Short mmCIF file of C-alpha atoms in Angstrom, two decimals:
data_model
loop_
_atom_site.label_atom_id
_atom_site.label_comp_id
_atom_site.label_asym_id
_atom_site.label_seq_id
_atom_site.Cartn_x
_atom_site.Cartn_y
_atom_site.Cartn_z
CA MET A 1 6.56 54.21 214.46
CA THR A 2 8.98 53.76 217.35
CA LYS A 3 11.58 51.47 215.79
CA ALA A 4 12.88 51.79 212.24
CA ILE A 5 12.48 48.70 210.06
CA CYS A 6 15.47 46.89 208.58
CA ALA A 7 14.94 47.08 204.81
CA ALA A 8 16.72 43.76 204.19
CA GLN A 9 14.50 41.95 206.69
CA PHE A 10 11.41 43.61 205.24
CA CYS A 11 12.34 42.47 201.71
CA GLN A 12 13.00 38.93 202.94
CA GLU A 13 9.64 38.76 204.70
CA LEU A 14 7.93 39.97 201.53
CA LYS A 15 9.43 37.14 199.49
CA LEU A 16 8.43 34.57 202.11
CA ARG A 17 4.80 35.59 201.45
CA ASN A 18 4.90 35.25 197.63
CA PHE A 19 5.67 38.92 196.99
CA GLY A 20 8.51 38.25 194.58
CA PHE A 21 8.52 40.95 191.91
CA PHE A 22 9.31 44.60 192.62
CA THR A 23 8.72 47.64 190.46
CA GLY A 24 8.24 51.34 191.04
CA VAL A 25 9.44 54.92 190.97
CA PRO A 26 11.93 55.87 193.71
CA ASP A 27 10.80 58.13 196.56
CA SER A 28 12.80 59.80 199.31
CA LEU A 29 10.71 58.14 202.05
CA LEU A 30 11.38 54.76 200.45
CA GLN A 31 15.01 55.30 199.50
CA ASP A 32 16.41 52.75 201.95
CA PHE A 33 13.89 50.13 200.80
CA CYS A 34 14.74 51.01 197.18
CA ALA A 35 18.48 50.81 197.90
CA CYS A 36 18.03 47.33 199.31
CA LEU A 37 16.11 46.20 196.23
CA THR A 38 18.70 47.67 193.89
CA LYS A 39 21.51 45.85 195.68
CA SER A 40 19.83 42.52 196.34
CA GLU A 41 17.45 41.82 193.45
CA ASP A 42 18.22 40.80 189.87
CA SER A 43 17.13 43.19 187.12
CA ASN A 44 14.34 40.83 186.03
CA LYS A 45 12.89 40.90 189.55
CA HIS A 46 13.27 44.61 190.26
CA VAL A 47 12.35 47.16 187.60
CA ILE A 48 12.55 50.93 188.14
CA SER A 49 9.73 51.99 185.84
CA ALA A 50 9.23 55.21 183.89
CA ASN A 51 6.05 56.05 185.82
CA GLU A 52 3.78 54.60 188.47
CA GLY A 53 1.11 53.41 186.06
CA ASN A 54 3.77 51.39 184.27
CA SER A 55 4.55 49.74 187.60
CA ILE A 56 0.96 48.57 187.98
CA GLY A 57 1.06 47.08 184.48
CA LEU A 58 4.38 45.34 185.14
CA ALA A 59 3.19 43.89 188.45
CA ALA A 60 -0.04 42.70 186.80
CA GLY A 61 1.79 41.08 183.91
CA TYR A 62 4.26 39.26 186.15
CA TYR A 63 1.40 37.87 188.23
CA LEU A 64 -0.38 36.66 185.10
CA SER A 65 2.65 34.66 183.98
CA THR A 66 3.87 33.36 187.35
CA GLY A 67 1.17 33.66 190.02
CA THR A 68 3.66 35.66 192.11
CA TYR A 69 2.34 38.86 193.67
CA GLY A 70 3.96 42.07 192.49
CA VAL A 71 5.02 44.93 194.71
CA ALA A 72 4.57 48.41 193.24
CA TYR A 73 6.27 51.18 195.21
CA PHE A 74 6.12 54.94 194.74
CA GLN A 75 5.47 58.27 196.40
CA ASN A 76 1.80 58.97 197.16
CA SER A 77 1.80 61.64 194.44
CA GLY A 78 2.24 58.75 192.02
CA LEU A 79 -1.26 57.53 192.77
CA GLY A 80 -2.36 60.02 190.13
CA ASN A 81 -0.48 58.08 187.46
CA ALA A 82 -1.59 54.74 188.87
CA ILE A 83 -5.34 55.30 189.30
CA ASN A 84 -6.29 54.28 185.77
CA PRO A 85 -4.57 50.86 185.69
CA LEU A 86 -5.51 50.19 189.31
CA LEU A 87 -9.21 50.74 188.60
CA SER A 88 -9.48 49.57 184.98
CA LEU A 89 -7.04 46.65 185.14
CA ALA A 90 -6.28 45.36 188.64
CA ASP A 91 -9.60 46.09 190.34
CA GLU A 92 -11.74 43.13 191.38
CA ASP A 93 -14.55 44.36 189.12
CA VAL A 94 -12.28 43.98 186.09
CA TYR A 95 -9.39 41.43 186.01
CA SER A 96 -9.03 41.15 189.80
CA ILE A 97 -5.24 41.11 190.01
CA PRO A 98 -3.58 41.01 193.43
CA MET A 99 -0.57 43.19 194.22
CA LEU A 100 0.90 45.18 197.09
CA LEU A 101 1.30 48.94 196.86
CA ILE A 102 3.98 50.52 199.06
CA LEU A 103 3.36 54.26 199.19
CA GLY A 104 5.59 56.95 200.65
CA TRP A 105 3.29 59.29 202.59
CA ARG A 106 4.60 62.74 201.74
CA GLY A 107 2.58 65.59 203.23
CA GLU A 108 1.15 63.48 206.05
CA PRO A 109 -1.22 65.73 208.02
CA GLY A 110 0.50 67.13 211.10
CA THR A 111 3.97 66.94 209.58
CA LYS A 112 5.95 69.69 207.86
CA ASP A 113 6.53 69.14 204.16
CA GLU A 114 6.91 71.00 200.89
CA PRO A 115 3.84 72.75 199.40
CA GLN A 116 3.39 70.30 196.53
CA HIS A 117 2.87 67.47 199.01
CA VAL A 118 0.34 69.07 201.36
CA LYS A 119 -2.84 68.37 199.40
CA GLN A 120 -1.71 64.91 198.34
CA GLY A 121 -0.91 64.07 201.94
CA LYS A 122 -4.41 65.07 203.04
CA VAL A 123 -6.19 62.96 200.44
CA THR A 124 -3.96 59.86 200.35
CA LEU A 125 -5.96 57.72 202.77
CA PRO A 126 -9.40 58.98 201.61
CA LEU A 127 -8.33 58.31 198.02
CA LEU A 128 -7.43 54.72 198.84
CA ASP A 129 -10.80 54.37 200.58
CA THR A 130 -12.60 55.74 197.52
CA MET A 131 -10.72 53.32 195.25
CA GLY A 132 -11.65 50.41 197.49
CA ILE A 133 -8.03 49.54 198.27
CA PRO A 134 -7.58 48.43 201.88
CA TYR A 135 -4.45 49.74 203.59
CA ARG A 136 -2.39 49.78 206.74
CA VAL A 137 0.10 52.43 207.87
CA LEU A 138 3.40 50.57 208.16
CA ASP A 139 4.76 50.15 211.68
CA GLU A 140 7.16 47.90 213.59
CA ASP A 141 4.60 45.10 213.59
CA PHE A 142 5.22 44.81 209.85
CA GLU A 143 5.33 41.00 209.81
CA ALA A 144 1.69 40.86 210.90
CA GLN A 145 0.87 43.56 208.36
CA LEU A 146 2.50 41.53 205.61
CA ASP A 147 0.52 38.48 206.74
CA TRP A 148 -2.63 40.58 206.39
CA ALA A 149 -1.60 41.83 202.93
CA ALA A 150 -0.78 38.33 201.67
CA LYS A 151 -4.07 36.98 203.00
CA HIS A 152 -5.97 39.76 201.23
CA CYS A 153 -4.19 39.03 197.94
CA ARG A 154 -4.86 35.31 198.32
CA GLU A 155 -8.52 35.57 199.32
CA ASN A 156 -9.66 38.68 197.42
CA SER A 157 -7.29 38.70 194.44
CA SER A 158 -7.07 42.50 194.39
CA PRO A 159 -4.64 45.30 195.33
CA VAL A 160 -3.77 46.17 198.91
CA ALA A 161 -1.54 48.95 200.26
CA LEU A 162 1.00 49.79 202.95
CA VAL A 163 1.44 53.52 203.58
CA VAL A 164 4.94 54.49 204.74
CA ARG A 165 5.71 57.41 207.04
CA LYS A 166 9.00 59.30 207.04
CA GLY A 167 11.69 57.42 208.95
CA SER A 168 9.96 54.05 208.75
CA PHE A 169 13.03 52.32 207.32
CA ALA A 170 16.46 52.26 208.92
CA PRO A 171 19.34 53.64 206.80
CA TYR A 172 20.55 51.25 204.14
CA PRO A 173 23.90 51.97 202.47
CA PHE A 174 23.68 52.96 198.83
CA GLU A 175 26.42 54.38 196.66
CA ALA A 176 25.46 56.03 193.42
CA LYS A 177 27.46 55.00 190.39
CA GLU A 178 30.49 57.26 190.02
CA GLU A 179 30.95 58.84 186.61
CA ASP A 180 33.69 61.06 185.27
CA PHE A 181 31.59 63.78 183.65
CA PRO A 182 33.16 67.15 184.56
CA LEU A 183 29.96 68.97 185.56
CA THR A 184 27.33 68.51 188.22
CA ARG A 185 23.79 69.62 187.49
CA GLU A 186 24.20 72.87 189.43
CA SER A 187 27.42 73.79 187.64
CA ALA A 188 25.68 73.15 184.31
CA LEU A 189 22.74 75.31 185.40
CA LYS A 190 25.11 78.14 186.25
CA VAL A 191 26.52 78.03 182.73
CA ILE A 192 22.99 78.05 181.30
CA LEU A 193 21.95 81.13 183.29
CA ASP A 194 25.20 82.85 182.34
CA SER A 195 24.54 82.15 178.66
CA ILE A 196 20.88 82.97 178.09
CA ARG A 197 19.46 86.49 177.86
CA LEU A 198 17.95 88.30 180.83
CA GLU A 199 14.52 88.43 179.17
CA ASP A 200 14.44 84.69 178.42
CA LEU A 201 12.10 82.49 180.45
CA THR A 202 13.16 79.25 182.15
CA ILE A 203 10.81 76.44 183.13
CA ALA A 204 12.58 74.10 185.55
CA THR A 205 11.66 70.53 186.42
CA THR A 206 10.79 69.52 189.96
CA GLY A 207 13.29 68.54 192.64
CA LYS A 208 16.83 69.84 192.98
CA THR A 209 16.85 71.49 189.55
CA ALA A 210 14.27 74.08 190.61
CA ARG A 211 15.94 74.52 194.00
CA GLU A 212 19.34 75.13 192.45
CA ILE A 213 18.01 77.64 189.92
CA PHE A 214 16.34 79.58 192.74
CA GLU A 215 19.58 79.79 194.70
CA LEU A 216 21.64 80.64 191.62
CA ARG A 217 19.32 83.57 190.94
CA VAL A 218 19.79 84.75 194.52
CA ALA A 219 23.57 84.49 194.21
CA ARG A 220 23.41 86.53 191.00
CA GLY A 221 21.33 89.22 192.69
CA GLU A 222 18.43 88.57 190.32
CA GLY A 223 14.72 88.12 190.87
CA HIS A 224 12.70 85.03 190.04
CA ALA A 225 10.03 86.42 187.75
CA ASN A 226 11.60 84.88 184.65
CA ASP A 227 11.49 81.38 186.12
CA PHE A 228 8.69 78.89 186.63
CA LEU A 229 9.98 76.51 189.30
CA THR A 230 7.91 73.36 188.93
CA VAL A 231 7.66 71.95 192.46
CA GLY A 232 5.43 68.96 191.67
CA SER A 233 3.79 67.29 188.65
CA MET A 234 6.90 65.34 187.67
CA GLY A 235 7.08 64.55 183.99
CA HIS A 236 4.96 67.51 182.88
CA THR A 237 7.64 70.22 182.71
CA ALA A 238 7.85 70.10 178.91
CA SER A 239 4.08 70.44 178.59
CA ILE A 240 4.04 73.45 180.91
CA ALA A 241 6.86 75.02 178.92
CA LEU A 242 5.09 74.30 175.64
CA GLY A 243 1.93 76.02 176.88
CA ILE A 244 3.90 79.07 177.98
CA SER A 245 5.85 79.22 174.71
CA LEU A 246 2.64 79.24 172.67
CA GLY A 247 1.54 82.41 174.47
CA THR A 248 4.73 84.47 174.18
CA ASP A 249 7.34 85.43 171.61
CA LYS A 250 10.14 85.22 174.16
CA ASN A 251 12.52 82.29 174.22
CA VAL A 252 11.30 79.67 176.68
CA TYR A 253 14.00 77.32 177.97
CA CYS A 254 12.56 74.10 179.35
CA ILE A 255 15.16 72.64 181.74
CA ASP A 256 14.19 69.02 182.26
CA GLY A 257 15.70 65.96 183.93
CA ASP A 258 16.10 62.44 182.61
CA GLY A 259 13.64 60.94 185.11
CA SER A 260 11.03 63.54 184.18
CA PHE A 261 11.69 63.06 180.45
CA LEU A 262 11.19 59.30 180.74
CA MET A 263 8.08 59.54 182.91
CA HIS A 264 5.87 61.01 180.19
CA MET A 265 7.99 60.73 177.08
CA GLY A 266 4.90 60.68 174.90
CA SER A 267 4.35 64.36 175.64
CA MET A 268 7.50 65.16 173.68
CA ALA A 269 5.74 64.06 170.50
CA THR A 270 3.15 66.78 171.09
CA VAL A 271 5.93 69.28 171.83
CA ALA A 272 7.69 68.42 168.59
CA ASP A 273 4.46 68.73 166.64
CA LEU A 274 3.29 72.06 168.07
CA ALA A 275 6.27 73.98 169.44
CA GLU A 276 7.59 77.02 167.63
CA SER A 277 11.25 78.00 167.47
CA ASN A 278 11.04 79.94 170.76
CA PHE A 279 10.69 76.63 172.64
CA LYS A 280 14.19 75.50 173.65
CA TYR A 281 14.53 72.10 175.32
CA ILE A 282 17.45 71.37 177.67
CA LEU A 283 17.75 67.91 179.20
CA ASN A 284 20.07 67.33 182.14
CA ASN A 285 20.98 63.65 182.07
CA ASN A 286 22.70 62.34 185.18
CA GLY A 287 21.21 58.88 184.78
CA ALA A 288 19.48 58.96 188.14
CA HIS A 289 16.55 60.00 190.30
CA GLU A 290 19.02 62.05 192.33
CA SER A 291 16.48 64.25 194.13
CA VAL A 292 15.01 61.20 195.91
CA GLY A 293 18.08 59.09 196.63
CA GLY A 294 20.11 58.51 193.46
CA GLN A 295 18.44 55.36 192.14
CA PRO A 296 19.32 54.82 188.45
CA THR A 297 17.18 55.57 185.41
CA ILE A 298 17.64 53.91 182.02
CA ALA A 299 18.63 57.21 180.43
CA ARG A 300 22.27 56.17 180.03
CA SER A 301 21.29 53.11 178.00
CA ILE A 302 19.02 54.73 175.42
CA ASP A 303 19.80 57.10 172.54
CA ILE A 304 17.93 60.22 173.66
CA GLU A 305 19.35 62.24 170.79
CA ALA A 306 17.89 59.79 168.29
CA VAL A 307 14.55 59.82 170.13
CA LEU A 308 14.28 63.60 169.94
CA ARG A 309 15.31 63.68 166.31
CA GLY A 310 12.82 60.96 165.53
CA LEU A 311 10.06 62.97 167.17
CA GLY A 312 10.83 65.97 165.00
CA PHE A 313 13.50 68.10 166.69
CA ALA A 314 15.49 69.62 163.84
CA GLU A 315 18.66 70.17 165.85
CA VAL A 316 19.85 68.25 168.90
CA PHE A 317 23.08 69.40 170.51
CA THR A 318 25.05 67.45 173.11
CA ALA A 319 27.44 68.74 175.76
CA LYS A 320 29.59 67.60 178.66
CA THR A 321 31.68 70.71 179.36
CA SER A 322 30.97 74.36 180.09
CA GLU A 323 32.40 75.37 176.73
CA GLU A 324 30.17 72.92 174.86
CA ILE A 325 27.09 74.22 176.70
CA GLU A 326 28.00 77.83 175.89
CA GLN A 327 28.55 77.04 172.22
CA ALA A 328 25.29 75.12 171.95
CA LEU A 329 23.26 77.88 173.62
CA VAL A 330 24.65 80.52 171.27
CA LYS A 331 23.36 78.45 168.36
CA MET A 332 20.04 77.66 170.10
CA SER A 333 19.34 81.30 170.93
CA ASN A 334 18.97 82.25 167.29
CA GLN A 335 17.79 78.89 165.96
CA LEU A 336 14.69 79.23 163.76
CA SER A 337 13.80 75.56 164.02
CA LEU A 338 12.94 73.37 167.00
CA CYS A 339 16.10 72.47 168.91
CA ALA A 340 17.29 70.69 172.04
CA LEU A 341 20.42 70.33 174.15
CA ILE A 342 21.34 67.18 176.07
CA ILE A 343 23.86 67.74 178.88
CA ASP A 344 25.55 64.74 180.50
CA THR A 345 26.35 65.47 184.14
CA ARG A 346 27.42 63.49 187.17
CA GLN A 347 25.44 63.17 190.39
CA GLY A 348 26.19 65.46 193.30
CA SER A 349 24.61 68.42 195.07
CA ARG A 350 25.44 70.77 197.91
CA LYS A 351 24.57 69.59 201.40
CA ASP A 352 23.39 73.11 202.23
CA LEU A 353 21.06 73.34 199.22
CA GLY A 354 17.97 75.19 200.37
CA ARG A 355 14.44 75.43 199.06
CA PRO A 356 12.66 78.34 197.37
CA THR A 357 11.57 80.98 199.86
CA GLN A 358 8.77 82.08 197.55
CA SER A 359 5.51 80.15 197.56
CA PRO A 360 4.31 78.50 194.33
CA GLN A 361 1.56 81.11 194.11
CA GLN A 362 4.09 83.94 194.40
CA ASN A 363 6.21 82.34 191.69
CA LYS A 364 3.18 82.00 189.40
CA THR A 365 2.05 85.58 189.94
CA ALA A 366 5.50 87.06 189.36
CA LEU A 367 5.92 85.15 186.10
CA MET A 368 2.48 86.12 184.79
CA GLU A 369 3.00 89.77 185.69
CA LYS A 370 6.39 89.78 183.95
CA ILE A 371 4.92 88.33 180.75
CA GLN A 372 1.98 90.78 180.79
CA GLU A 373 4.35 93.67 181.43
CA ARG A 374 6.17 92.77 178.23
CA VAL A 375 2.87 92.56 176.36
CA ARG A 376 1.99 96.09 177.51
CA GLU A 377 5.42 97.30 176.42
CA GLY A 378 4.87 95.76 173.00
CA THR A 379 7.88 93.43 173.33
CA CYS A 380 5.84 90.25 173.54
CA LYS A 381 2.57 89.00 172.08
#
């Protein structure tokens, strides 16, 4: 890639080739493309889905009713969520449904990236080969590549992919919706760490939440053995926390985000059915996929409190201020029934926000050793 692609021109060329419906999960490598879609497309033509598999279903359904090819976009890690509907729905051996996948290539071999992306980057192209999905790596000759993709959809009636390297799209202006909530996510996290006990465990969702908790611990002069900083596997934080809570008597605070909550919301039914009172669920709701560009989620337009109560959470607290968080956490700490806290925050993070200096393996080992140390001391099962 020698010349960055204008996202607006790219979107226009897509529509000229019968690619007229867009759906996906935002990705940092695709944020300028996503910003263009958000600004230029109506809500019935551009749907930010809960997870990547949903995107495949949406694109398939729109094609079935209109004959228009769908475009499903997401980070290459999202292929994991999309494999089932791609192979059991869209594949030419099943319903044979054409669509274009636009995949952000995190962890591309030869480039520096975060540890959770390295393996996925290595296997992205081989995985597409194994699935029988032809692909091109997007470059400045994108018009010819779109011609190729449209021809494949027309003649083979099956999925095709464009793989996008970092910096492929030129900057496209996007302003996140401004909200007047008093706290940012990091300021809310500081209140949480100030309010829980030193022996409590925290399981943090991927993205900036985990990064901010790491740096807050450093600023407090504390270690990281009480934290599991989920660096990948978006949407599975609550399941990880549930598994940990079933093996310890200590309070386990699952600190989730609205995008993660929505991605695999069904897992919360299992949490509500199995979790004991030591599982404490905290949901930061800023209404956005902030870690990858600030694209909106639907979390502001649904009643999350009612959802959690309907699943079986006995107590659901809500908070917008530091004082409300503190008060809720005092109650949650000693709560003998399953409880949750929903915190409404605004978008915003420090420009100098770093990344954990410990490896995922070091984080895992420190946490396991801390739990086993408590077992040996007789303070934990």
